[in-house]
Amino acid sequence: MPRITLPDNSVREFDKPVTAAEVAADIGAGLAKAVIGAKIDGELCDSATLITNDVEIELITAIDRKAGESTEDALFLLRHSCAHVMAEAICKIIPGVELVYGPPLETGFYYDIAVPEGRPLSTDDFEAIEAEMAKIIKEDRPFKRYELAVEEGMNKLKSEGSKYKIDNAERAIEAGSDELSWYATGEPGEAWEDLCKGPHVPSTGRIGAFKIMSLASSYWHGDADSDRLTRVYGIAFADKKQLAKHLNHLEEAKKRDHRVLGKKLQLFHIDEAVGQGLVLWTPNGAVIRNELQNFIGAELRKQGYHDVYCPHIGKLELYKTSGHFPYYSESQFVPIMDRDFLKKAADDGCSCSELANLMASGDIEGYLLKPMNCPHHIKIYSSQPRSYRDLPVRLSEFGTVYRWEKSGELSGMIRVRSFTVDDAHLFCREDQIAEELNGCLSLVKMVFQTLGLNDFRVRVGLRDPDSSKYVGKSEDWDKAEKACREAAKSLGTHVTEEPGEAAFYGPKIDFIVRDVIGREWQLGTVQVDYNLPKRFELSYTGSDNQQHRPVMIHRAPFGSMERFVGVLIEHFAGAFPTWLAPEQVRVLPISEKSADYGNSVLKALRDKDIRATIDHSNERIQAKIKVASEMKVPYLLVVGPSDQQDQVVSIRARGLRQNLGTLPVNTFVEGVCSEISSRGKQTIISEHFQAVEA
RNA sequence: GCCGCCGUAGCUCAGUGGUAGAGCACACCCUUGGUAAGGGUGAGGUCAUGGGUUCAAGUCCCAUCGGCGGCUCCA
């Protein structure tokens, strides 16, 4: 007889097996109505799941009474169920579709379907699908589960003939399932049904609000060589209010999108005449990039780095030695062929397809736009004999690299075909690895802290033991992986280890952040590499007068300047801290009468290297403030006759919708200077206007 | 690269086969105004590009280029 323990540790006993719904009814009629599922001993279940043993149970309602919103579990149930409702609606509207797989997500749900030939699903179908879904929800049909033994279930699926569902079932069985389950939206045998392990809400009517969001394509099993499927994304909530909130949130996120802000604030431009994925840094964006480079450059000098500069191309042979060419040839720009080689090939009667083959296999004489900076830096290392006393040698460069990303992958500044890495390569002795790794990590930490990027995760990328794409000896990999693990541990943040995420030459520590639409991007990276030193036969003379092999560390705290600035634009929503802001101060004369005084204030600012402009437009002060605010200028100085008389400026700070008061010109200039040099640790507000509420 | 959607003025967008539109920005004029848009006038378009259908194409069809959302990939 089941003893049911509730989250508050109270216990209820029953004299026969009960369902979660019955437990809820036993507690109260209101709860019985509200319950949509249960967590039984930690496992999410239907409210109709029969409980026969003693268990701990947590009843799940659409809206959690304490939190006032839906829990993750509730949303999982709602969205999973809504995916079924959508699938049923699609089946009705487009006869002949085959269902594949429809899971809930953190951000909603999707259903992968195979559409019949000649009847693609389009966004124009959304209205009809949504209408059909609304009907199904209004009918408040129960989700009824039934189970069949494996053999019987497979027979049923085979007779129905959906290869996708058969595949799903086979996978479930492989994973250890001893039965197959279906959910009918209504009476099994009569109503629409779907092979599904559940769980679901009790009935369609519990889905309070939903919306079909978008259409995309996907591959079966995520395999690009397999069937192409149509993926329909949707979202569901317990009620319309939460849906509206979510949609509003998406709108807000769109405003922060670096592509939108990049245009509005004139930070960068991508021009199709130049090429896809090739970022043009406009003056405002260039300021931000420059400031970041100066910021980290000062730190690099402290840590004993040396700047180097390298050309943007290198001989193809160089990248064959490094291994980049054969490993990644498909994601590189095609090689640049030697004129003499091309002429000789032509004279020899080489056909176009033969030439293409030579190109693809790299059997040509020519050059490559560099996909990585390391080979060049390696050649600087090996350009002179090195003693153990010289190590570590730390070579840094903001090096631009080129990668042929697939066209569908390109995205603003975040995924591009040419980007500049704040790259460095550290050549050290094995006994120096740990200390050098720590130096690299402290650099990353300092960067992230200064910029307030707190929402990131750390991933240690290890080799995948089953893959052959890695080069080098297993012992070296073990050592390198150990070094990365230990260094990452010292960070004190949450670290995950992910096999298969290593570079082909070594393991790495990656810093990963999310953009405004929830996509994750790798920023900084630190990699330990035993392999390239071997490939290039690097050496140093040890204290024993013998030749030894150095170890390399690749590291890039920002990662790519393009991606990093793209992420920063979203992080700050375009409102950069004063030290990074392209325009730090704007002077706003009240009228032409104050133009001269305004110019003198402007000069005082510029004399101290403050990036300032003046708005001499023939507009009222209200309009000038509005325009400057929209451009997210940190400080606005209103200057009129009375300010001139007192030799002061009237100050507005970004985000504070008010006149803060006045300061003497010099006091303001000094304040901004210390705000800039302290990178925001001191501000005008904190020094002079503490009382102001943000 | 793949699937779907999209491409009209510098920007944001309206325009369902019959003379190309709005707001903002821009130029000029009036206004000289004290804290989130004063008023007027004007200029600005090969409707992404190339083909096709049609008496007639921004609008329908095809291709190409580019953008967006995903999938896959990311040294």
PDB file of C-alpha atoms in Angstrom, chain A residues 142 144 184-193:
ATOM      1  CA  PRO A 142      -7.547  13.879 -22.961  1.00  0.00           C
ATOM      2  CA  LYS A 144      -4.479   8.895 -23.214  1.00  0.00           C
ATOM      3  CA  ALA A 184      -3.717   9.403 -28.243  1.00  0.00           C
ATOM      4  CA  THR A 185      -5.358  12.808 -28.137  1.00  0.00           C
ATOM      5  CA  GLY A 186      -8.695  11.287 -27.255  1.00  0.00           C
ATOM      6  CA  GLU A 187      -9.790   7.671 -27.410  1.00  0.00           C
ATOM      7  CA  PRO A 188      -7.016   5.308 -28.513  1.00  0.00           C
ATOM      8  CA  GLY A 189      -7.939   3.700 -31.806  1.00  0.00           C
ATOM      9  CA  GLU A 190     -10.183   6.608 -32.770  1.00  0.00           C
ATOM     10  CA  ALA A 191      -8.244   9.773 -32.108  1.00  0.00           C
ATOM     11  CA  TRP A 192      -4.946  10.968 -33.523  1.00  0.00           C
ATOM     12  CA  GLU A 193      -1.983   9.364 -31.783  1.00  0.00           C
TER      13      GLU A 193
END
